[in-house]
Coordinates of C-alpha atoms (C1' of nucleotides) in Angstrom, one line a residue:
Chain A
X1 CA 116.1 98.1 -19.8
X2 CA 115.6 99.3 -23.3
X3 CA 115.7 96.6 -26.0
X4 CA 113.0 96.6 -28.7
X5 CA 112.9 92.8 -29.0
X6 CA 111.0 89.8 -27.9
X7 CA 113.0 88.8 -24.9
X8 CA 115.0 85.7 -26.0
X9 CA 118.4 87.4 -26.0
X10 CA 120.7 87.1 -28.9
X11 CA 119.2 83.9 -30.1
X12 CA 115.8 85.6 -30.3
X13 CA 117.3 88.4 -32.3
X14 CA 119.1 86.1 -34.7
X15 CA 115.9 84.2 -35.4
X16 CA 114.0 87.4 -35.8
X17 CA 116.5 88.3 -38.5
X18 CA 115.9 84.9 -40.1
X19 CA 112.2 85.5 -40.2
X20 CA 112.8 88.9 -41.7
X21 CA 114.8 87.4 -44.5
X22 CA 112.1 84.8 -45.0
X23 CA 109.4 87.5 -45.1
X24 CA 110.9 88.9 -48.3
X25 CA 110.4 85.6 -50.0
X26 CA 113.3 86.4 -52.3
X27 CA 117.0 87.1 -52.0
X28 CA 117.8 90.5 -50.4
X29 CA 120.6 92.9 -49.9
X30 CA 122.1 93.8 -46.6
X31 CA 120.8 97.3 -46.9
X32 CA 117.2 96.2 -47.4
X33 CA 117.4 94.1 -44.3
X34 CA 118.9 97.0 -42.4
X35 CA 115.9 99.2 -43.4
X36 CA 113.5 96.6 -42.2
X37 CA 115.3 95.8 -39.0
X38 CA 115.3 97.6 -35.7
X39 CA 119.0 97.0 -35.2
X40 CA 121.9 99.3 -35.9
X41 CA 124.1 98.5 -38.8
X42 CA 127.0 96.9 -36.8
X43 CA 124.6 94.8 -34.8
X44 CA 122.7 93.5 -37.8
X45 CA 125.9 92.9 -39.6
X46 CA 127.2 90.6 -36.9
X47 CA 123.9 88.8 -36.6
X48 CA 123.9 88.2 -40.3
X49 CA 127.5 87.1 -40.3
X50 CA 126.8 84.5 -37.6
X51 CA 123.7 83.2 -39.4
X52 CA 125.7 82.9 -42.6
X53 CA 128.6 81.1 -40.9
X54 CA 126.0 78.7 -39.5
X55 CA 124.5 78.2 -43.0
X56 CA 121.1 79.3 -41.9
X57 CA 121.6 82.1 -44.4
X58 CA 123.6 81.9 -47.6
X59 CA 125.4 84.8 -49.2
X60 CA 126.3 85.1 -52.8
X61 CA 129.3 87.5 -52.9
X62 CA 128.9 88.1 -56.6
X63 CA 125.4 89.5 -56.5
X64 CA 125.6 90.5 -52.8
X65 CA 122.3 88.9 -52.0
X66 CA 121.4 87.0 -48.9
X67 CA 118.8 84.2 -48.9
X68 CA 117.8 81.4 -46.5
X69 CA 120.3 78.6 -46.3
X70 CA 119.8 75.0 -47.2
X71 CA 120.5 73.9 -43.7
X72 CA 116.9 74.8 -43.0
X73 CA 115.8 72.3 -45.6
X74 CA 117.6 69.6 -43.8
X75 CA 116.3 70.5 -40.4
X76 CA 112.8 70.8 -41.7
X77 CA 113.0 67.3 -43.1
X78 CA 113.6 65.9 -39.7
X79 CA 111.0 68.2 -38.2
X80 CA 108.4 67.0 -40.7
X81 CA 109.4 63.3 -40.3
X82 CA 109.4 63.4 -36.5
X83 CA 106.3 65.4 -36.1
X84 CA 103.6 63.3 -34.5
X85 CA 101.1 63.6 -37.3
X86 CA 102.6 64.3 -40.7
X87 CA 104.1 60.8 -41.4
X88 CA 101.0 59.1 -40.0
X89 CA 98.6 61.2 -42.0
X90 CA 100.3 60.9 -45.3
X91 CA 98.9 57.5 -46.4
X92 CA 95.5 58.6 -45.4
X93 CA 95.4 61.8 -47.4
X94 CA 96.8 59.8 -50.2
X95 CA 93.8 57.4 -50.0
X96 CA 91.4 60.3 -49.5
X97 CA 92.6 62.1 -52.6
X98 CA 92.5 58.9 -54.6
X99 CA 89.0 58.0 -53.5
X100 CA 87.5 61.4 -53.8
X101 CA 89.4 62.6 -56.8
X102 CA 90.2 66.0 -55.2
X103 CA 93.0 67.9 -53.6
X104 CA 93.6 67.1 -49.9
X105 CA 95.5 69.1 -47.3
X106 CA 96.9 68.5 -43.9
X107 CA 97.4 71.6 -41.8
X108 CA 98.3 72.7 -38.3
X109 CA 97.9 76.0 -36.5
X110 CA 101.1 78.0 -36.1
X111 CA 101.0 81.4 -34.6
X112 CA 97.4 82.2 -35.4
X113 CA 97.9 81.2 -39.0
X114 CA 97.3 78.0 -40.9
X115 CA 100.5 76.1 -41.8
X116 CA 100.1 73.5 -44.5
X117 CA 102.0 70.4 -43.6
X118 CA 101.2 68.2 -46.5
X119 CA 99.2 68.2 -49.7
X120 CA 98.1 65.6 -52.2
X121 CA 96.9 66.5 -55.6
X122 CA 94.2 64.4 -57.2
X123 CA 96.4 63.1 -59.9
X124 CA 100.0 63.1 -59.0
X125 CA 102.2 63.5 -56.0
X126 CA 103.6 66.8 -55.0
X127 CA 106.8 66.2 -53.1
X128 CA 107.7 68.2 -50.1
X129 CA 108.5 71.8 -49.7
X130 CA 106.9 73.2 -52.8
X131 CA 103.6 73.3 -50.9
X132 CA 104.2 72.0 -47.4
X133 CA 105.4 74.9 -45.4
X134 CA 103.0 77.4 -46.9
X135 CA 101.0 79.6 -44.5
X136 CA 97.6 81.0 -45.0
X137 CA 95.0 83.0 -43.0
X138 CA 93.1 81.0 -40.4
X139 CA 89.8 83.0 -40.4
X140 CA 88.9 82.4 -44.1
X141 CA 90.1 78.9 -44.8
X142 CA 88.3 75.7 -44.2
X143 CA 91.0 74.0 -42.1
X144 CA 91.7 77.3 -40.3
X145 CA 88.2 77.9 -39.1
X146 CA 87.7 74.2 -38.3
X147 CA 90.8 74.0 -36.1
X148 CA 89.9 77.2 -34.3
X149 CA 86.4 76.0 -33.6
X150 CA 87.7 73.2 -31.5
X151 CA 90.2 75.2 -29.5
X152 CA 89.6 75.8 -25.7
X153 CA 87.9 79.1 -25.1
X154 CA 90.9 81.1 -23.9
X155 CA 93.0 80.1 -26.8
X156 CA 90.2 80.8 -29.1
X157 CA 89.7 84.3 -27.9
X158 CA 93.4 84.9 -28.2
X159 CA 93.7 83.6 -31.7
X160 CA 90.6 85.3 -33.0
X161 CA 92.0 88.6 -31.7
X162 CA 95.1 88.0 -33.8
X163 CA 93.4 87.6 -37.1
X164 CA 93.8 90.3 -39.6
X165 CA 90.4 90.1 -41.2
X166 CA 91.2 91.2 -44.7
X167 CA 88.2 90.9 -47.0
X168 CA 89.6 88.7 -49.8
X169 CA 86.2 88.1 -51.4
X170 CA 82.6 89.3 -50.9
X171 CA 82.0 86.1 -48.8
X172 CA 85.0 86.5 -46.4
X173 CA 84.0 86.7 -42.8
X174 CA 85.7 89.9 -42.0
X175 CA 85.1 90.6 -38.3
X176 CA 85.3 88.7 -35.1
X177 CA 81.5 88.5 -34.6
X178 CA 80.7 86.7 -37.8
X179 CA 83.7 84.5 -37.3
X180 CA 82.6 83.5 -33.9
X181 CA 79.1 82.7 -35.1
X182 CA 80.6 80.6 -37.8
X183 CA 82.8 78.7 -35.4
X184 CA 79.8 77.9 -33.3
X185 CA 78.1 76.5 -36.4
X186 CA 81.2 74.4 -37.2
X187 CA 81.2 73.0 -33.6
X188 CA 77.6 72.0 -33.9
X189 CA 78.0 70.4 -37.3
X190 CA 81.4 68.8 -36.5
X191 CA 83.1 70.1 -39.7
X192 CA 83.7 73.3 -41.5
X193 CA 83.4 74.8 -45.0
X194 CA 85.3 77.4 -47.0
X195 CA 82.6 78.9 -49.2
X196 CA 84.8 81.0 -51.5
X197 CA 85.9 83.1 -48.5
X198 CA 89.6 83.2 -49.5
X199 CA 89.5 82.8 -53.3
X200 CA 86.5 83.0 -55.7
X201 CA 85.4 79.6 -57.0
X202 CA 87.5 77.7 -54.4
X203 CA 85.4 75.8 -51.9
X204 CA 86.4 73.2 -49.3
X205 CA 85.3 71.0 -46.5
X206 CA 87.4 70.4 -43.4
X207 CA 87.6 68.1 -40.3
X208 CA 89.6 68.6 -37.2
X209 CA 92.1 66.1 -35.9
X210 CA 91.8 65.8 -32.2
X211 CA 93.8 64.0 -29.6
X212 CA 92.1 61.6 -27.2
X213 CA 92.1 64.5 -24.7
X214 CA 90.4 66.7 -27.2
X215 CA 93.4 68.9 -28.1
X216 CA 93.5 70.1 -31.7
X217 CA 96.4 68.3 -33.5
X218 CA 95.6 69.6 -36.9
X219 CA 93.0 69.5 -39.7
X220 CA 92.4 67.9 -43.0
X221 CA 90.5 69.4 -45.9
X222 CA 89.2 68.4 -49.3
X223 CA 89.2 71.2 -51.8
X224 CA 87.2 71.7 -55.0
X225 CA 85.8 74.4 -57.2
X226 CA 82.3 75.8 -57.7
X227 CA 82.1 74.6 -61.3
X228 CA 82.8 71.0 -60.2
X229 CA 80.5 70.8 -57.2
X230 CA 78.9 72.8 -54.3
X231 CA 78.9 72.7 -50.5
X232 CA 76.3 69.9 -50.5
X233 CA 78.6 67.9 -52.8
X234 CA 81.5 68.5 -50.4
X235 CA 79.3 67.5 -47.5
X236 CA 78.8 64.1 -49.0
X237 CA 82.6 63.6 -48.6
X238 CA 82.3 63.9 -44.9
X239 CA 81.6 60.3 -43.9
X240 CA 84.7 59.2 -45.9
X241 CA 86.7 61.9 -44.2
X242 CA 85.5 60.9 -40.8
X243 CA 86.7 57.4 -41.4
X244 CA 90.1 58.8 -42.2
X245 CA 90.1 61.2 -39.2
X246 CA 89.2 58.4 -36.9
X247 CA 91.9 56.1 -38.2
X248 CA 94.5 58.9 -38.0
X249 CA 93.5 59.8 -34.4
X250 CA 93.9 56.2 -33.4
X251 CA 97.2 55.7 -35.1
X252 CA 98.7 59.0 -33.7
X253 CA 97.7 57.9 -30.3
X254 CA 99.4 54.5 -30.6
X255 CA 102.3 55.6 -32.6
X256 CA 105.8 55.5 -31.1
X257 CA 109.2 55.8 -32.7
X258 CA 110.9 52.5 -33.3
X259 CA 113.6 52.8 -30.7
X260 CA 111.8 55.0 -28.3
X261 CA 112.1 53.3 -24.9
X262 CA 109.2 53.8 -22.6
X263 CA 109.2 53.2 -18.9
X264 CA 105.5 52.9 -18.5
Chain B
X1 CA 139.7 81.1 -23.9
X2 CA 138.0 77.9 -23.1
X3 CA 134.8 77.2 -24.8
X4 CA 134.2 73.8 -26.5
X5 CA 132.1 75.3 -29.3
X6 CA 132.4 76.5 -32.8
X7 CA 132.8 80.1 -32.2
X8 CA 129.5 81.8 -33.1
X9 CA 128.6 82.7 -29.6
X10 CA 125.2 82.0 -28.1
X11 CA 123.5 81.7 -31.5
X12 CA 126.0 79.1 -32.6
X13 CA 125.4 77.1 -29.4
X14 CA 121.6 77.3 -29.9
X15 CA 121.9 76.0 -33.4
X16 CA 124.2 73.3 -32.3
X17 CA 121.5 72.2 -29.9
X18 CA 119.0 72.3 -32.7
X19 CA 121.2 70.0 -34.8
X20 CA 121.6 67.7 -31.9
X21 CA 117.9 67.3 -31.5
X22 CA 117.7 66.7 -35.3
X23 CA 120.3 64.1 -35.1
X24 CA 118.2 61.9 -33.0
X25 CA 115.5 61.9 -35.7
X26 CA 112.9 61.3 -33.1
X27 CA 111.4 63.1 -30.1
X28 CA 113.8 63.1 -27.1
X29 CA 114.0 63.9 -23.4
X30 CA 115.9 66.7 -21.9
X31 CA 118.2 64.2 -20.2
X32 CA 119.1 62.5 -23.4
X33 CA 120.1 65.8 -24.9
X34 CA 122.1 66.6 -21.8
X35 CA 124.1 63.5 -22.2
X36 CA 124.8 64.2 -25.8
X37 CA 125.7 67.8 -25.2
X38 CA 128.9 69.5 -24.0
X39 CA 126.9 72.0 -21.9
X40 CA 126.1 72.0 -18.3
X41 CA 122.6 71.3 -17.3
X42 CA 121.6 74.9 -16.5
X43 CA 123.1 76.2 -19.7
X44 CA 121.4 73.6 -21.9
X45 CA 118.2 74.1 -20.1
X46 CA 118.1 77.8 -20.9
X47 CA 119.1 77.2 -24.5
X48 CA 116.3 74.7 -24.9
X49 CA 113.8 77.0 -23.3
X50 CA 114.8 79.8 -25.7
X51 CA 114.5 77.5 -28.7
X52 CA 111.1 76.3 -27.5
X53 CA 109.9 79.8 -26.9
X54 CA 110.9 80.6 -30.4
X55 CA 109.1 77.5 -31.7
X56 CA 112.2 76.1 -33.2
X57 CA 111.6 73.2 -30.8
X58 CA 108.3 72.0 -29.6
X59 CA 107.8 70.4 -26.2
X60 CA 105.0 68.1 -25.2
X61 CA 104.5 68.6 -21.4
X62 CA 102.6 65.3 -21.2
X63 CA 105.3 63.0 -22.6
X64 CA 108.1 65.4 -21.7
X65 CA 109.6 65.0 -25.2
X66 CA 111.2 67.6 -27.3
X67 CA 111.1 67.6 -31.1
X68 CA 111.9 70.1 -33.9
X69 CA 109.3 72.8 -34.2
X70 CA 107.1 73.5 -37.2
X71 CA 108.5 76.9 -37.6
X72 CA 111.3 75.1 -39.4
X73 CA 108.9 73.8 -42.0
X74 CA 107.7 77.3 -42.7
X75 CA 111.3 78.6 -43.0
X76 CA 112.4 75.7 -45.2
X77 CA 109.5 76.4 -47.6
X78 CA 110.8 79.8 -48.2
X79 CA 114.4 78.6 -48.4
X80 CA 113.4 76.0 -51.0
X81 CA 111.3 78.4 -53.0
X82 CA 113.9 81.2 -53.0
X83 CA 116.9 79.0 -53.6
X84 CA 118.2 79.8 -57.1
X85 CA 117.8 76.3 -58.4
X86 CA 115.0 74.3 -56.9
X87 CA 112.0 76.0 -58.4
X88 CA 113.8 76.3 -61.8
X89 CA 114.8 72.6 -61.8
X90 CA 111.4 71.2 -60.8
X91 CA 109.7 71.1 -64.2
X92 CA 112.8 69.6 -65.7
X93 CA 113.2 66.7 -63.4
X94 CA 109.5 66.3 -63.9
X95 CA 109.9 65.9 -67.6
X96 CA 113.0 63.8 -67.2
X97 CA 111.2 61.4 -64.9
X98 CA 108.3 61.1 -67.3
X99 CA 110.5 60.7 -70.4
X100 CA 112.9 58.1 -68.9
X101 CA 110.5 56.4 -66.6
X102 CA 112.9 56.5 -63.6
X103 CA 113.4 58.3 -60.3
X104 CA 115.1 61.6 -60.7
X105 CA 116.9 63.6 -57.9
X106 CA 118.1 67.1 -57.5
X107 CA 120.8 67.5 -54.9
X108 CA 123.3 70.1 -53.6
X109 CA 126.4 69.8 -51.5
X110 CA 126.0 70.8 -47.9
X111 CA 128.8 70.4 -45.5
X112 CA 130.6 67.6 -47.4
X113 CA 127.4 65.7 -47.7
X114 CA 124.8 65.3 -50.3
X115 CA 121.5 67.1 -49.5
X116 CA 118.6 66.1 -51.6
X117 CA 116.6 69.1 -52.7
X118 CA 113.9 67.5 -54.8
X119 CA 112.8 64.1 -56.0
X120 CA 110.4 62.8 -58.7
X121 CA 109.1 59.3 -58.6
X122 CA 108.3 57.5 -61.8
X123 CA 105.2 55.4 -61.5
X124 CA 105.6 53.5 -58.3
X125 CA 108.1 54.2 -55.6
X126 CA 111.3 52.2 -55.3
X127 CA 111.9 51.8 -51.6
X128 CA 115.0 53.9 -51.2
X129 CA 116.9 56.2 -49.0
X130 CA 116.0 59.7 -50.2
X131 CA 113.5 62.5 -50.0
X132 CA 113.8 66.3 -50.1
X133 CA 115.8 67.4 -47.0
X134 CA 117.5 64.0 -46.6
X135 CA 121.2 63.9 -46.5
X136 CA 123.5 61.2 -47.8
X137 CA 127.2 60.4 -48.2
X138 CA 129.0 62.2 -51.0
X139 CA 131.7 59.6 -51.8
X140 CA 129.3 56.8 -52.7
X141 CA 126.4 58.4 -54.4
X142 CA 126.2 59.4 -58.1
X143 CA 125.3 63.0 -57.5
X144 CA 127.8 63.3 -54.7
X145 CA 130.8 62.1 -56.6
X146 CA 129.7 64.0 -59.7
X147 CA 129.4 67.3 -57.8
X148 CA 132.8 66.8 -56.1
X149 CA 134.4 66.0 -59.4
X150 CA 133.8 69.5 -60.6
X151 CA 134.8 71.4 -57.5
X152 CA 138.0 73.6 -57.6
X153 CA 141.0 71.7 -56.4
X154 CA 141.3 73.2 -52.9
X155 CA 137.7 72.7 -52.1
X156 CA 137.9 69.2 -53.5
X157 CA 140.8 68.3 -51.2
X158 CA 139.0 69.7 -48.3
X159 CA 135.8 67.8 -49.0
X160 CA 137.5 64.5 -49.8
X161 CA 139.2 64.7 -46.4
X162 CA 135.9 65.1 -44.7
X163 CA 134.4 61.9 -46.1
X164 CA 133.8 59.1 -43.7
X165 CA 134.5 56.2 -46.1
X166 CA 132.3 53.6 -44.7
X167 CA 132.1 50.5 -46.9
X168 CA 128.3 50.1 -47.5
X169 CA 128.7 47.5 -50.2
X170 CA 131.6 45.5 -51.7
X171 CA 131.6 48.1 -54.5
X172 CA 131.9 51.2 -52.2
X173 CA 135.0 53.3 -52.9
X174 CA 136.3 53.3 -49.4
X175 CA 139.4 55.4 -49.5
X176 CA 140.6 58.8 -50.8
X177 CA 142.8 57.3 -53.5
X178 CA 140.1 55.3 -55.3
X179 CA 137.7 58.2 -54.9
X180 CA 140.1 60.6 -56.5
X181 CA 140.8 58.3 -59.4
X182 CA 137.0 57.9 -59.9
X183 CA 136.5 61.7 -59.8
X184 CA 139.1 62.1 -62.6
X185 CA 137.2 59.5 -64.6
X186 CA 134.0 61.5 -64.0
X187 CA 135.6 64.7 -65.1
X188 CA 136.9 63.0 -68.3
X189 CA 133.5 61.5 -69.1
X190 CA 131.5 64.5 -68.0
X191 CA 129.1 62.5 -65.9
X192 CA 129.2 60.0 -63.0
X193 CA 127.7 56.6 -62.0
X194 CA 126.8 55.0 -58.8
X195 CA 127.4 51.3 -59.4
X196 CA 125.8 49.8 -56.3
X197 CA 128.2 51.7 -54.1
X198 CA 125.7 52.7 -51.5
X199 CA 123.0 50.2 -51.7
X200 CA 123.0 46.8 -53.5
X201 CA 121.0 46.7 -56.8
X202 CA 120.6 50.5 -56.8
X203 CA 122.5 52.2 -59.7
X204 CA 122.4 55.7 -61.0
X205 CA 123.8 58.2 -63.5
X206 CA 124.4 61.8 -62.6
X207 CA 125.3 65.1 -64.2
X208 CA 126.6 68.3 -62.6
X209 CA 124.8 71.6 -62.8
X210 CA 127.3 74.3 -63.3
X211 CA 127.0 78.1 -63.3
X212 CA 128.4 80.1 -66.2
X213 CA 131.6 80.7 -64.3
X214 CA 131.9 76.9 -63.7
X215 CA 130.8 76.8 -60.1
X216 CA 129.0 73.7 -59.0
X217 CA 125.3 74.6 -58.3
X218 CA 124.1 71.1 -57.8
X219 CA 123.6 67.8 -59.6
X220 CA 120.8 65.8 -61.1
X221 CA 120.6 62.0 -61.2
X222 CA 118.5 59.3 -62.7
X223 CA 118.3 56.1 -60.5
X224 CA 117.4 52.6 -61.4
X225 CA 118.0 49.0 -60.3
X226 CA 120.2 46.3 -61.6
X227 CA 117.3 44.1 -62.6
X228 CA 115.9 46.8 -64.7
X229 CA 119.0 48.0 -66.5
X230 CA 122.7 48.4 -66.2
X231 CA 125.3 51.2 -66.5
X232 CA 125.2 51.1 -70.2
X233 CA 121.5 51.5 -70.1
X234 CA 121.9 54.5 -67.8
X235 CA 124.5 56.0 -70.1
X236 CA 122.0 56.1 -72.8
X237 CA 120.0 58.5 -70.7
X238 CA 122.9 61.0 -70.7
X239 CA 122.0 62.9 -73.9
X240 CA 118.5 63.6 -72.6
X241 CA 119.9 64.6 -69.3
X242 CA 122.4 66.9 -70.9
X243 CA 119.5 68.7 -72.6
X244 CA 117.9 69.2 -69.3
X245 CA 121.1 70.4 -67.6
X246 CA 121.7 72.8 -70.4
X247 CA 118.2 74.3 -70.2
X248 CA 118.5 74.5 -66.4
X249 CA 121.8 76.3 -66.5
X250 CA 120.5 78.8 -68.9
X251 CA 117.3 79.4 -66.9
X252 CA 119.2 79.7 -63.6
X253 CA 121.4 82.3 -65.2
X254 CA 118.6 84.5 -66.5
X255 CA 116.3 83.9 -63.6
X256 CA 115.3 86.8 -61.4
X257 CA 112.7 87.3 -58.8
X258 CA 109.6 89.1 -60.0
X259 CA 110.1 92.3 -58.0
X260 CA 113.9 92.2 -57.7
X261 CA 115.2 95.5 -58.9
X262 CA 118.5 95.6 -60.6
X263 CA 120.7 98.6 -61.1
X264 CA 122.7 97.0 -63.9
Chain C
dA1 C1' 111.1 57.0 5.2
dA2 C1' 115.2 57.4 2.5
dT3 C1' 117.4 57.6 -1.9
dT4 C1' 117.9 58.4 -6.6
dT5 C1' 116.6 60.7 -10.8
dA6 C1' 114.8 64.5 -13.6
dG7 C1' 113.8 69.0 -14.1
dT8 C1' 114.0 74.0 -12.6
dT9 C1' 115.9 78.2 -10.4
dC10 C1' 119.4 81.4 -8.3
dC11 C1' 123.1 84.7 -8.5
dA12 C1' 127.8 86.6 -8.7
dA13 C1' 131.6 86.0 -12.0
dA14 C1' 132.9 85.6 -16.6
dT15 C1' 131.8 86.7 -21.2
dA16 C1' 129.5 88.2 -25.3
dT17 C1' 126.9 91.8 -27.3
dT18 C1' 126.2 96.5 -28.3
dG19 C1' 126.3 100.5 -31.4
dG20 C1' 128.5 105.0 -32.3
dG21 C1' 131.5 106.1 -35.3
dA22 C1' 135.7 105.5 -38.1
dC23 C1' 137.0 103.3 -42.2
dC24 C1' 137.2 101.6 -47.0
dA25 C1' 135.9 100.7 -51.8
dA26 C1' 133.0 101.3 -55.5
dA27 C1' 129.6 103.9 -57.8
dA28 C1' 127.5 108.2 -59.0
dA29 C1' 127.5 113.0 -59.4
dT30 C1' 129.9 117.2 -60.4
Chain D
dA1 C1' 139.4 113.8 -62.8
dT2 C1' 137.8 115.0 -58.4
dT3 C1' 134.3 115.0 -55.0
dT4 C1' 130.3 113.0 -52.9
dT5 C1' 127.3 109.4 -51.8
dT6 C1' 126.3 104.8 -50.9
dG7 C1' 126.9 100.2 -49.2
dG8 C1' 129.5 97.4 -46.5
dT9 C1' 133.0 96.2 -42.8
dC10 C1' 135.6 96.9 -38.5
dC11 C1' 136.9 98.6 -33.7
dC12 C1' 136.5 99.0 -28.8
dA13 C1' 134.9 100.6 -24.2
dA14 C1' 130.4 100.5 -21.9
dT15 C1' 126.9 97.4 -20.9
dA16 C1' 123.8 93.6 -20.9
dT17 C1' 123.7 88.6 -21.3
dT18 C1' 125.3 84.2 -20.5
dT19 C1' 127.4 81.0 -17.6
dG20 C1' 127.4 77.0 -14.4
dG21 C1' 128.1 75.4 -9.6
dA22 C1' 125.1 74.4 -6.4
dA23 C1' 120.8 74.4 -4.1
dC24 C1' 116.1 73.1 -4.6
dT25 C1' 111.7 70.6 -5.8
dA26 C1' 108.8 66.9 -7.4
dA27 C1' 108.3 62.4 -8.7
dA28 C1' 109.8 57.8 -9.0
dT29 C1' 112.4 53.9 -6.8
dT30 C1' 114.3 51.3 -3.1

DNA sequence: AATTTAGTTCCAAATATTGGGACCAAAAAT
DNA sequence: ATTTTTGGTCCCAATATTTGGAACTAAATT
């Protein structure tokens, strides 16, 4: 017994390296990776070789920089398209954005963070990975807080304890106490706000998407700015959003893949 | 010596399993995977466990179905955003689509196939086989043939031999000979067409994106339908596309990540 | 109650991974 | 021009992980 890693053997280590490359958000050199990694040179070298062979990383011999490989884009396309909610939700956030004239997001929780799955700008379409795939903090975004609010108690405690509580703006809820109070308010109200807690002038209203058994599937939010409207203005969007959420929940429940055979 | 796999040890196997799940393009059961896989039950089981642990797969205990995990969406976002061309090309295909009033694609070659990296719709969507992350055949698409045409000879032979040559339409070039002749024509002309070779009524014109050293970075295409225009009509788009390609090539060359420190 | 099917666990044998250190080439310093 | 440093690659015996046949369990079917 000695290893410094997570416990999933070589595969875990390789994926950890992949994450490490991703965390730079730009092409990097082997030596930069080495510095950031807990592995000895030879080990990291082999890991990176394997990943490159597998096209999960790509290497430019001229510049000697590694970056994430496009095989990931292909896999993510399938992941997105066969996720239970993304394809179902798309037409709804489309309609919401059109009706309300604002930016609409679909998000899920991933590892105590908010992961944006889809986005619709008021005017035009933003195609896939430019925005989908982004992550944000859960404790100071509308969707983040709203999804947390509807988690079962044990999961909630766990996820709250994992928040980093950086104070982005004067209004950021920067400790577990105030966050928990806010989450209670969201549960009572049935929806959540972001009142310039992440970025000044940016406000939003969010609804959870729940499965029939009450599990949190994701969240949708409508975003605006303080010089366009205020929280009351956003609250007036809620009935329309509820409609969408209801429809989505129903469709997700009944939705099956074309050729998926069921025995019951 | 015995293994039936590609040679990258456990990591290779795990990624092969990931690909296998992806190839179904829908949630699947363990037993379906087992049938499709070359691994014994216990081995596959552990592989899938690890992948699920790592959130590369997600498992719904209720339905007992596996699907690709959302961690992939996050990774793909970074892959897309830190690829050398996608972010640079986006404003250009935007403008192209606006100016020409047609659908514009950006694609790269991946494993002898065309991988669509980005797409811009003009006005309303033409129902068509493509989105970011989707893959398509190289030998019967405009971008595919055009990118192949500008590959160095050895890579070209390799990639041609990997094509599956299924005859989608009467016009599909369904053997290596006709494809190679077509590639020569594309080289001479400087751009390529898709003349209903993949789908009836769908036609397109494509240009390669080359690095300063002549390496194929990707391709852009403008797509239309036979009841809107014809190949001559598409050819008239070429000057405008050339402009875009020239600008892109220049920008890609000069483009560096904000904080990327260079020693020369 | 008996059989099949699907999923999970065990453990000794087989195999892959590990990492210290050697090695090499190119760049920087002397 | 020579030496040193830096960044990257390779080797191999010790070691840890993976393997897969088979046994087991739970649930569905006969």
